[in-house]
């Protein structure tokens, strides 16, 4: 066995021992794959309990939004004839609105808000030059979309209405903010920020971005926070144990628990509407698939 | 699996100009030109029998990877923490834990400088040592090594592995190939697909001929005659050698095998990862193993498809931190350590020089879009194998990563050092009229 094989083998064995020691064996057994095509994917999000949308790299230069039915695992492109890359989808709670990013020209990305019932779209086009929004997220009432946009060297949290108008600045702190998520009651805002050095997770008042409170404190990167449907827990991603894994914590930052334990990367978690499970992208043996699992 | 391509842009009357240009970019080193090989390098036993240049096209941020500045002001340092490496006193960002764990297997150079701020121009400078203008464009380091070494087997002496000729949204990097040596010294293009299958565009020349049909000599000769007539009618000279080489590749199973990653175990393919860059690196390792004198492994050009039809590479004018964290660094941190470890395990690093480099770095100061732009004033490279002292850092950049504090390393020095380690003396370079005025990086030679 060469050193590469030994390295890989050791990682699997170590992961197994860690799982056994922490009683994760049962939880691991409860996970199941939702895809088996192994292609690069990201950004899964549930539309309803039986449907999710995710991003699939269908060719080297295109990321495509794909709808997946859990019942039969059938996949269909959301926008069949679209040739531009689309990524980071967000869905309103009633499933009517879909927000996502859409590439335009070189390093130029716009944000589209689609009314799937009326077949209408609104958009925030990219600014001139290299520019792009990121991380759209709906408020629970489905009336506004939060997103981040960089200007002046800081990446800030904004919101707009579903006609892509009435743009308001919500959070403007030093560094880079990303991944806004609003609690189901509409009162609390989660986001990641580098305001204190590296990526940490913060909570603030959703109405105006005030009362910012830091929830994580670690030298590693704590990213991609999302409120559980009941607003009591937060799922996030961290490399605090060496590689990207998924964690949950209470909404006040306490009671952090590791959810995944694989030698490769687990990322892009999203809550199932039942609040008991998450879907995520797991890289295993160099391949990428969606997995669904219980949350301890 | 190896796919023998077709003349996709051929017209009814024969190959179009576009086809010929395409072939011109992929064929020439089919002609090994052994007559020009000095053989001197081989007599002396070059430290680097093979050079593997890993080309990080698009230019990664040095601050967010191998030369972090954790004590710099927030508008410079970026969001990533740093981690210890196996090299005393050297830290990487926490995006590169596996690279940190094998840092004793390579040397880090932190004081590279370029004179050009744009990708194609800087790419040419980085790969040839000289500016594109006023021209003529000088030969790629690979062409120099190839011409000196000559063809040593059935494989061409200079191969470029990736998705084709490197280019940005506007034009190709002129210094990708033979330059003043002529297109005969352009690299043989090896196009790797995501699933690891390989296209060899040069074999388009033998349209309709597949390895499975090559035993049918009558059919083969008929096809060759048809292709020859078309090419001669178009005024293309010296294609006899091209036919011979292409035929050699098609008919020699061992030569073809060098491109075939399906001959690797699934476990090996998984360790590299089933990504374009991962499988390309595996092809590159097989070519090193086949003792090809010079292999250029190109970063997957559209690693994150946020820009349509644009070879974005590491060119992170927007989303720099997100892209490095989500895609680029996890990919690099999987593939490079695997490649270096694999080469070492196979005993190939002793006489293989691995150089990881780009055309420039990225702005230490975070730009208005919370990302980083081009920065030719300071960037990094990694060197391993061929007796290069490893486990150290060569040179030091200033506290903001804006400029070298110690002797700057120019692209001309890079090319001179690579060719020196590959067996070319100062006299050899003078006779080839290349890399004039170049000096070596003393620490590596």
JSON list of C-alpha atoms in Angstrom, two decimals, chain B residues 114-198:
[
{"chain": "B", "resi": 114, "resn": "UNK", "atom": "CA", "xyz": [5.96, 39.96, -13.82]},
{"chain": "B", "resi": 115, "resn": "UNK", "atom": "CA", "xyz": [6.00, 42.98, -16.05]},
{"chain": "B", "resi": 116, "resn": "UNK", "atom": "CA", "xyz": [2.53, 42.45, -17.51]},
{"chain": "B", "resi": 117, "resn": "UNK", "atom": "CA", "xyz": [-0.84, 43.00, -15.81]},
{"chain": "B", "resi": 118, "resn": "UNK", "atom": "CA", "xyz": [-3.10, 41.31, -18.37]},
{"chain": "B", "resi": 119, "resn": "UNK", "atom": "CA", "xyz": [-3.63, 37.55, -18.67]},
{"chain": "B", "resi": 120, "resn": "UNK", "atom": "CA", "xyz": [-2.53, 36.73, -22.22]},
{"chain": "B", "resi": 121, "resn": "UNK", "atom": "CA", "xyz": [0.50, 39.03, -22.15]},
{"chain": "B", "resi": 122, "resn": "UNK", "atom": "CA", "xyz": [1.52, 37.91, -18.68]},
{"chain": "B", "resi": 123, "resn": "UNK", "atom": "CA", "xyz": [0.88, 34.32, -19.68]},
{"chain": "B", "resi": 124, "resn": "UNK", "atom": "CA", "xyz": [3.30, 34.65, -22.54]},
{"chain": "B", "resi": 125, "resn": "UNK", "atom": "CA", "xyz": [5.89, 36.27, -20.31]},
{"chain": "B", "resi": 126, "resn": "UNK", "atom": "CA", "xyz": [5.44, 33.58, -17.68]},
{"chain": "B", "resi": 127, "resn": "UNK", "atom": "CA", "xyz": [5.76, 30.73, -20.18]},
{"chain": "B", "resi": 128, "resn": "UNK", "atom": "CA", "xyz": [8.49, 32.16, -22.41]},
{"chain": "B", "resi": 129, "resn": "UNK", "atom": "CA", "xyz": [10.37, 34.68, -20.29]},
{"chain": "B", "resi": 130, "resn": "UNK", "atom": "CA", "xyz": [9.72, 37.51, -22.74]},
{"chain": "B", "resi": 131, "resn": "UNK", "atom": "CA", "xyz": [7.01, 39.93, -23.81]},
{"chain": "B", "resi": 132, "resn": "UNK", "atom": "CA", "xyz": [4.75, 39.23, -26.75]},
{"chain": "B", "resi": 133, "resn": "UNK", "atom": "CA", "xyz": [5.47, 42.64, -28.23]},
{"chain": "B", "resi": 134, "resn": "UNK", "atom": "CA", "xyz": [7.17, 43.83, -30.29]},
{"chain": "B", "resi": 135, "resn": "UNK", "atom": "CA", "xyz": [7.75, 40.18, -31.02]},
{"chain": "B", "resi": 136, "resn": "UNK", "atom": "CA", "xyz": [8.50, 37.74, -32.33]},
{"chain": "B", "resi": 137, "resn": "UNK", "atom": "CA", "xyz": [7.01, 35.60, -29.60]},
{"chain": "B", "resi": 138, "resn": "UNK", "atom": "CA", "xyz": [9.65, 33.46, -27.97]},
{"chain": "B", "resi": 139, "resn": "UNK", "atom": "CA", "xyz": [9.28, 29.70, -27.54]},
{"chain": "B", "resi": 140, "resn": "UNK", "atom": "CA", "xyz": [7.55, 28.22, -24.54]},
{"chain": "B", "resi": 141, "resn": "UNK", "atom": "CA", "xyz": [9.95, 26.63, -22.04]},
{"chain": "B", "resi": 142, "resn": "UNK", "atom": "CA", "xyz": [8.44, 23.33, -23.07]},
{"chain": "B", "resi": 143, "resn": "UNK", "atom": "CA", "xyz": [9.34, 23.89, -26.70]},
{"chain": "B", "resi": 144, "resn": "UNK", "atom": "CA", "xyz": [12.91, 24.69, -25.68]},
{"chain": "B", "resi": 145, "resn": "UNK", "atom": "CA", "xyz": [13.27, 21.51, -23.66]},
{"chain": "B", "resi": 146, "resn": "UNK", "atom": "CA", "xyz": [11.57, 19.51, -26.41]},
{"chain": "B", "resi": 147, "resn": "UNK", "atom": "CA", "xyz": [13.81, 20.84, -29.13]},
{"chain": "B", "resi": 148, "resn": "UNK", "atom": "CA", "xyz": [16.91, 20.22, -27.05]},
{"chain": "B", "resi": 149, "resn": "UNK", "atom": "CA", "xyz": [15.85, 16.75, -26.03]},
{"chain": "B", "resi": 150, "resn": "UNK", "atom": "CA", "xyz": [14.15, 15.63, -29.20]},
{"chain": "B", "resi": 151, "resn": "UNK", "atom": "CA", "xyz": [11.64, 12.86, -29.38]},
{"chain": "B", "resi": 152, "resn": "UNK", "atom": "CA", "xyz": [12.70, 10.01, -27.17]},
{"chain": "B", "resi": 153, "resn": "UNK", "atom": "CA", "xyz": [9.98, 7.51, -27.99]},
{"chain": "B", "resi": 154, "resn": "UNK", "atom": "CA", "xyz": [6.63, 7.28, -29.64]},
{"chain": "B", "resi": 155, "resn": "UNK", "atom": "CA", "xyz": [5.28, 10.14, -27.60]},
{"chain": "B", "resi": 156, "resn": "UNK", "atom": "CA", "xyz": [5.75, 13.79, -28.53]},
{"chain": "B", "resi": 157, "resn": "UNK", "atom": "CA", "xyz": [8.30, 15.60, -26.36]},
{"chain": "B", "resi": 158, "resn": "UNK", "atom": "CA", "xyz": [6.03, 18.50, -25.32]},
{"chain": "B", "resi": 159, "resn": "UNK", "atom": "CA", "xyz": [2.47, 17.85, -24.27]},
{"chain": "B", "resi": 160, "resn": "UNK", "atom": "CA", "xyz": [-0.16, 20.23, -22.96]},
{"chain": "B", "resi": 161, "resn": "UNK", "atom": "CA", "xyz": [-2.90, 18.61, -20.89]},
{"chain": "B", "resi": 162, "resn": "UNK", "atom": "CA", "xyz": [-6.20, 20.41, -20.33]},
{"chain": "B", "resi": 163, "resn": "UNK", "atom": "CA", "xyz": [-9.03, 21.63, -22.47]},
{"chain": "B", "resi": 164, "resn": "UNK", "atom": "CA", "xyz": [-6.97, 23.01, -25.34]},
{"chain": "B", "resi": 165, "resn": "UNK", "atom": "CA", "xyz": [-4.85, 26.07, -25.99]},
{"chain": "B", "resi": 166, "resn": "UNK", "atom": "CA", "xyz": [-4.99, 28.35, -22.96]},
{"chain": "B", "resi": 167, "resn": "UNK", "atom": "CA", "xyz": [-6.89, 31.55, -23.54]},
{"chain": "B", "resi": 168, "resn": "UNK", "atom": "CA", "xyz": [-9.02, 34.15, -21.85]},
{"chain": "B", "resi": 169, "resn": "UNK", "atom": "CA", "xyz": [-12.24, 35.61, -23.21]},
{"chain": "B", "resi": 170, "resn": "UNK", "atom": "CA", "xyz": [-10.39, 37.61, -25.84]},
{"chain": "B", "resi": 171, "resn": "UNK", "atom": "CA", "xyz": [-7.47, 35.63, -27.20]},
{"chain": "B", "resi": 172, "resn": "UNK", "atom": "CA", "xyz": [-5.00, 32.86, -26.67]},
{"chain": "B", "resi": 173, "resn": "UNK", "atom": "CA", "xyz": [-1.73, 33.10, -24.79]},
{"chain": "B", "resi": 174, "resn": "UNK", "atom": "CA", "xyz": [0.69, 33.54, -27.69]},
{"chain": "B", "resi": 175, "resn": "UNK", "atom": "CA", "xyz": [3.48, 31.98, -25.70]},
{"chain": "B", "resi": 176, "resn": "UNK", "atom": "CA", "xyz": [1.76, 28.65, -25.47]},
{"chain": "B", "resi": 177, "resn": "UNK", "atom": "CA", "xyz": [3.90, 27.04, -28.12]},
{"chain": "B", "resi": 178, "resn": "UNK", "atom": "CA", "xyz": [6.85, 27.08, -30.42]},
{"chain": "B", "resi": 179, "resn": "UNK", "atom": "CA", "xyz": [7.23, 30.83, -30.89]},
{"chain": "B", "resi": 180, "resn": "UNK", "atom": "CA", "xyz": [10.33, 31.58, -32.93]},
{"chain": "B", "resi": 181, "resn": "UNK", "atom": "CA", "xyz": [10.94, 27.86, -33.38]},
{"chain": "B", "resi": 182, "resn": "UNK", "atom": "CA", "xyz": [7.79, 27.68, -35.43]},
{"chain": "B", "resi": 183, "resn": "UNK", "atom": "CA", "xyz": [4.55, 25.86, -35.01]},
{"chain": "B", "resi": 184, "resn": "UNK", "atom": "CA", "xyz": [6.37, 22.59, -35.42]},
{"chain": "B", "resi": 185, "resn": "UNK", "atom": "CA", "xyz": [7.30, 23.01, -31.78]},
{"chain": "B", "resi": 186, "resn": "UNK", "atom": "CA", "xyz": [3.86, 23.77, -30.42]},
{"chain": "B", "resi": 187, "resn": "UNK", "atom": "CA", "xyz": [2.71, 21.34, -27.76]},
{"chain": "B", "resi": 188, "resn": "UNK", "atom": "CA", "xyz": [0.77, 18.25, -28.59]},
{"chain": "B", "resi": 189, "resn": "UNK", "atom": "CA", "xyz": [-2.64, 18.94, -27.11]},
{"chain": "B", "resi": 190, "resn": "UNK", "atom": "CA", "xyz": [-4.19, 16.37, -24.82]},
{"chain": "B", "resi": 191, "resn": "UNK", "atom": "CA", "xyz": [-7.81, 17.26, -24.14]},
{"chain": "B", "resi": 192, "resn": "UNK", "atom": "CA", "xyz": [-9.18, 15.57, -21.05]},
{"chain": "B", "resi": 193, "resn": "UNK", "atom": "CA", "xyz": [-12.88, 15.37, -20.37]},
{"chain": "B", "resi": 194, "resn": "UNK", "atom": "CA", "xyz": [-14.51, 15.33, -16.96]},
{"chain": "B", "resi": 195, "resn": "UNK", "atom": "CA", "xyz": [-14.90, 11.58, -17.03]},
{"chain": "B", "resi": 196, "resn": "UNK", "atom": "CA", "xyz": [-11.21, 11.15, -17.75]},
{"chain": "B", "resi": 197, "resn": "UNK", "atom": "CA", "xyz": [-11.62, 10.23, -21.39]},
{"chain": "B", "resi": 198, "resn": "UNK", "atom": "CA", "xyz": [-9.05, 11.82, -23.65]}
]
